[in-house]
C-alpha cells in the first residue's frame, strides 16, 4: 500500500532543499506542515504607501527598481547589495548582506532596474533612513498571472510560528505548494458528517485550506473554529473511550459490613461530617461496593477535609478484608498523614496491643529514608496483609512492594504525580484496585473534562463550619514601617500561642546575581530574622528540601509543639501540612509564586480556632504578577482563583505546549475561553461512542485515537 498523501515525507512533495529547514522545526510530513497552524492573520489591507512606513511594521509595497548595487564591504568581510525602489514620488532602500558575492548574485539579477515587484519585510531605520533588510520579494515579470499575484498579496496573510532560519513567508511558500496538490480525500475526516452539520462546521479539507489560505477573515475564523472542534472531539473521544474501557474491567467488591473498623471509627469521630463529606462519602462507598474499579477524582477547597473522606474509604476496604494504600507527594506529608491517621484511629490502629480495639489494623509508613530493618518489617506486613493501611511516598511504587490484597489506592495531591505513577499500584495486583485521586487545586469544569475526562469527579465545596477568618494584606517591602509592623504582629501571635510560617522562593542564593537582586532565601531570611529586634527571644527554625528527613521531621515536630514557633521554609509546606495552631503566613516575594500555590500556602493557616493573617510581600505595581497577587488578596475561594489563574496564563501553559503530538496542536484550544467547544465536543463524543463503540462508521477517528494511544501522545494527561 502506498503511503497516503497526508503522511508522506515533505521532501518528496516540496523537494529536499525546501524541506530541510522545515525538518529542523520538527515538520517532517505533509500533515506536520498542515498542522503547523498560523498564529494569527495579518490584515494587509491595501499596499502600504512608501510615504507612510511605520518603523517596526511588516509591510508589503508595490514598487519599481530604480537602482541596485552589489559591492564589497570595507569595514567587515562580506558583500552588500543595496537597491532603491520607488513609487514615482517616494523612495525606499533595500539591503541584503552575505559573506560571498555568489550568495547575492541571484537577487542582483532579479532586481533589474526598471522592473516592478512586490516587496515584503519589516521596516527598520538606518542612519535616519527607512529601509527593508532582507525583504521577501517577487518580481512581476517573473510571474505568469500578475493580477492573481497581486490579489493574493492583498488577502489577509497567515503568520506562522517561525524561527530565524525559517521565516513565516517560507512556511507560507511550502504550504502553498502542498495545498495546490491536496485533494479533499487526502484529509482524514474525524468528525461524522451529521455532527458537522449540526455544529455548522466546514469540511475537513475546506477547514485546512481556510486556515492556511483564507479568502476572508470570516473564512479564517470558521476554519479555526472547525479545527478547534476537531481537536476537542478527538481528545474527548479518547477520554470517553478510556473511561468505557475502565468501566468494562472487573474488580472485587469492597462493601462495608456495618460492624467492622469503619463503623467503629464513625462512632468515635469527634465531629460531625459536613454535608459534602457525607454526600461524597456515599458516592465512594457505592463505587467501592461495585464490581467496576472506581476511578474518581476528589477535588476540594483547601481544608475541606478530604483526608477524612479518603480515610473512611480506606477503612471500608479494610473492613471488607482488603488493604489500602495512600500515596503522598512528599515525605513531610507522608509522615503527617501517618501521624494523623494513627492519631484519629487511636485504639483502632493498635491491633493486638493492650488497649487496642478488636477491629484494629496496622497503619504503616513506607518512605525511601526508612532504615533497612524497619523497611523489611513494613514490607513483611504489606505482603502478609497485616498492614491494612500503608502510607508512603514514591517508595510505595517500587516493585518490591507486594500487597496481599490491595483494594484501594488513594493518591493525595495528585498534581505532583504523573498518570503512570498513579496507575502503577492500581494495576499491579491480580485485580485492578479502586482508585481515588485527590487534589486541593480546584479545577474548572472544562479543565477537569479535558485533563481528567476519564475520571468521575466529586467536589467538596465547603469547609467544616466554625473555621476562623483569614485576612490577607499585600505589603510593599520598601515600606520599612509596614514591614516592621508585620514582624511585630508575628511576635504578638507567637505570644498568644500561635505559629508563623515564612515562605521564601529559594533555599539559598547561590547565584551572586540573585543575591544582589535580593531574592529571598530560607538561609538568609532565617539569619536575618534571628537578629530582628522585634522577634528577639523567639526561636526561628528552617525547613527545606535539602535537609535530611530526620532534620525535617525534627523541625516540623518543634514547630508543632511550639518550641520553635517561627518556621522559615520553601514551598515544601505548600500542600497538605496541617498545624491547627498556625495563624500567620508570610509569603516573601509573593509575585514569584503561582496563584494556586499562594492559595495553598494560605490554606496552611486558619485551621484551628484562632483567626489567621496572611502577608504577601510584593513590590510589583503592574503586570501579570501584580494582578495575581491582587486577585489572591481579594478572594479566598479556590475555585474563583483557579479560573482567574487560567485567565492570567497564556494559552498552552495548561496542557503544556512543549509536548508532542496532539498537545502541540491543542495550543489552538484554550480550556477556559473555548469551554463551549470542549463541552459540545464532549457531548457529541459520548453520543457517538454510545451508538458506535467500535467507531466503525468513523474510521478516520478510530485511526486518530489509535495513533494517540499508541504513541503516548495522550501523556498530556500528566499535566494537572
Ligand atoms: P484538606 O482537604 O485540605 O486535605 P484536611 O483533610 O487536612 O483538609 O482537613 C483539615 C482539617 O479539618 C483536619 O484537621 C481535619 O481533622 C479537620 N476536619 C475534617 N473534617 C472535619 C469536620 N467535618 N468537622 C471539623 N473538622 C474537620
Ligand atoms: Mg490534604
mmCIF file of N, CA and C in Angstrom, residues 321-323 351 361-362 364 375-390 400-406:
data_model
loop_
_atom_site.group_PDB
_atom_site.id
_atom_site.type_symbol
_atom_site.label_atom_id
_atom_site.label_comp_id
_atom_site.label_asym_id
_atom_site.label_seq_id
_atom_site.Cartn_x
_atom_site.Cartn_y
_atom_site.Cartn_z
ATOM 1 N N UNK A 321 -11.966 -6.670 54.336
ATOM 2 C CA UNK A 321 -10.908 -7.677 54.270
ATOM 3 C C UNK A 321 -9.730 -7.326 53.391
ATOM 4 N N UNK A 322 -9.730 -6.160 52.774
ATOM 5 C CA UNK A 322 -8.629 -5.790 51.878
ATOM 6 C C UNK A 322 -7.657 -4.809 52.502
ATOM 7 N N UNK A 323 -6.740 -4.300 51.660
ATOM 8 C CA UNK A 323 -5.766 -3.308 52.104
ATOM 9 C C UNK A 323 -5.928 -2.029 51.297
ATOM 10 N N UNK A 351 -3.619 -3.047 66.774
ATOM 11 C CA UNK A 351 -4.110 -4.421 66.852
ATOM 12 C C UNK A 351 -3.246 -5.248 67.804
ATOM 13 N N UNK A 361 -6.394 -2.361 62.882
ATOM 14 C CA UNK A 361 -5.477 -2.781 61.826
ATOM 15 C C UNK A 361 -4.172 -2.008 61.968
ATOM 16 N N UNK A 362 -3.115 -2.499 61.336
ATOM 17 C CA UNK A 362 -1.835 -1.785 61.355
ATOM 18 C C UNK A 362 -1.835 -0.673 60.326
ATOM 19 N N UNK A 364 0.894 1.497 58.451
ATOM 20 C CA UNK A 364 2.343 1.526 58.262
ATOM 21 C C UNK A 364 2.778 2.712 57.409
ATOM 22 N N UNK A 375 12.264 -1.108 57.232
ATOM 23 C CA UNK A 375 11.680 -1.273 55.914
ATOM 24 C C UNK A 375 11.265 -2.735 55.683
ATOM 25 N N UNK A 376 12.162 -3.649 56.076
ATOM 26 C CA UNK A 376 11.872 -5.076 55.887
ATOM 27 C C UNK A 376 10.628 -5.469 56.675
ATOM 28 N N UNK A 377 10.517 -4.922 57.893
ATOM 29 C CA UNK A 377 9.359 -5.250 58.736
ATOM 30 C C UNK A 377 8.065 -4.734 58.103
ATOM 31 N N UNK A 378 8.135 -3.503 57.558
ATOM 32 C CA UNK A 378 6.945 -2.921 56.936
ATOM 33 C C UNK A 378 6.538 -3.762 55.721
ATOM 34 N N UNK A 379 7.545 -4.107 54.893
ATOM 35 C CA UNK A 379 7.246 -4.893 53.690
ATOM 36 C C UNK A 379 6.608 -6.226 54.050
ATOM 37 N N UNK A 380 7.066 -6.804 55.148
ATOM 38 C CA UNK A 380 6.522 -8.066 55.630
ATOM 39 C C UNK A 380 5.015 -7.923 55.908
ATOM 40 N N UNK A 381 4.664 -6.824 56.582
ATOM 41 C CA UNK A 381 3.255 -6.572 56.895
ATOM 42 C C UNK A 381 2.427 -6.313 55.644
ATOM 43 N N UNK A 382 3.048 -5.670 54.646
ATOM 44 C CA UNK A 382 2.345 -5.378 53.400
ATOM 45 C C UNK A 382 2.044 -6.679 52.660
ATOM 46 N N UNK A 383 3.058 -7.546 52.608
ATOM 47 C CA UNK A 383 2.929 -8.795 51.865
ATOM 48 C C UNK A 383 1.976 -9.777 52.545
ATOM 49 N N UNK A 384 2.041 -9.809 53.893
ATOM 50 C CA UNK A 384 1.192 -10.766 54.609
ATOM 51 C C UNK A 384 -0.255 -10.289 54.682
ATOM 52 N N UNK A 385 -0.447 -8.987 54.510
ATOM 53 C CA UNK A 385 -1.812 -8.463 54.612
ATOM 54 C C UNK A 385 -2.106 -7.909 56.001
ATOM 55 N N UNK A 386 -1.131 -8.015 56.934
ATOM 56 C CA UNK A 386 -1.328 -7.482 58.283
ATOM 57 C C UNK A 386 -1.518 -5.976 58.273
ATOM 58 N N UNK A 387 -0.796 -5.314 57.373
ATOM 59 C CA UNK A 387 -0.913 -3.859 57.291
ATOM 60 C C UNK A 387 -2.156 -3.516 56.491
ATOM 61 N N UNK A 388 -3.179 -3.013 57.151
ATOM 62 C CA UNK A 388 -4.412 -2.668 56.453
ATOM 63 C C UNK A 388 -4.269 -1.379 55.674
ATOM 64 N N UNK A 389 -3.537 -0.431 56.272
ATOM 65 C CA UNK A 389 -3.343 0.868 55.622
ATOM 66 C C UNK A 389 -1.857 1.142 55.519
ATOM 67 N N UNK A 390 -1.378 1.442 54.311
ATOM 68 C CA UNK A 390 0.028 1.746 54.111
ATOM 69 C C UNK A 390 0.137 3.146 53.525
ATOM 70 N N UNK A 400 9.354 -3.912 44.658
ATOM 71 C CA UNK A 400 9.482 -4.853 45.772
ATOM 72 C C UNK A 400 8.262 -4.829 46.672
ATOM 73 N N UNK A 401 7.442 -3.820 46.482
ATOM 74 C CA UNK A 401 6.270 -3.696 47.344
ATOM 75 C C UNK A 401 5.125 -4.527 46.767
ATOM 76 N N UNK A 402 4.815 -5.619 47.467
ATOM 77 C CA UNK A 402 3.737 -6.520 47.008
ATOM 78 C C UNK A 402 2.645 -6.593 48.060
ATOM 79 N N UNK A 403 1.475 -6.173 47.692
ATOM 80 C CA UNK A 403 0.364 -6.242 48.646
ATOM 81 C C UNK A 403 -0.294 -7.616 48.590
ATOM 82 N N UNK A 404 -0.812 -8.060 49.742
ATOM 83 C CA UNK A 404 -1.539 -9.328 49.756
ATOM 84 C C UNK A 404 -2.848 -9.167 48.998
ATOM 85 N N UNK A 405 -3.555 -8.062 49.253
ATOM 86 C CA UNK A 405 -4.849 -7.855 48.609
ATOM 87 C C UNK A 405 -5.183 -6.362 48.594
ATOM 88 N N UNK A 406 -4.578 -5.671 47.630
ATOM 89 C CA UNK A 406 -4.760 -4.219 47.572
ATOM 90 C C UNK A 406 -6.109 -3.888 46.947
#
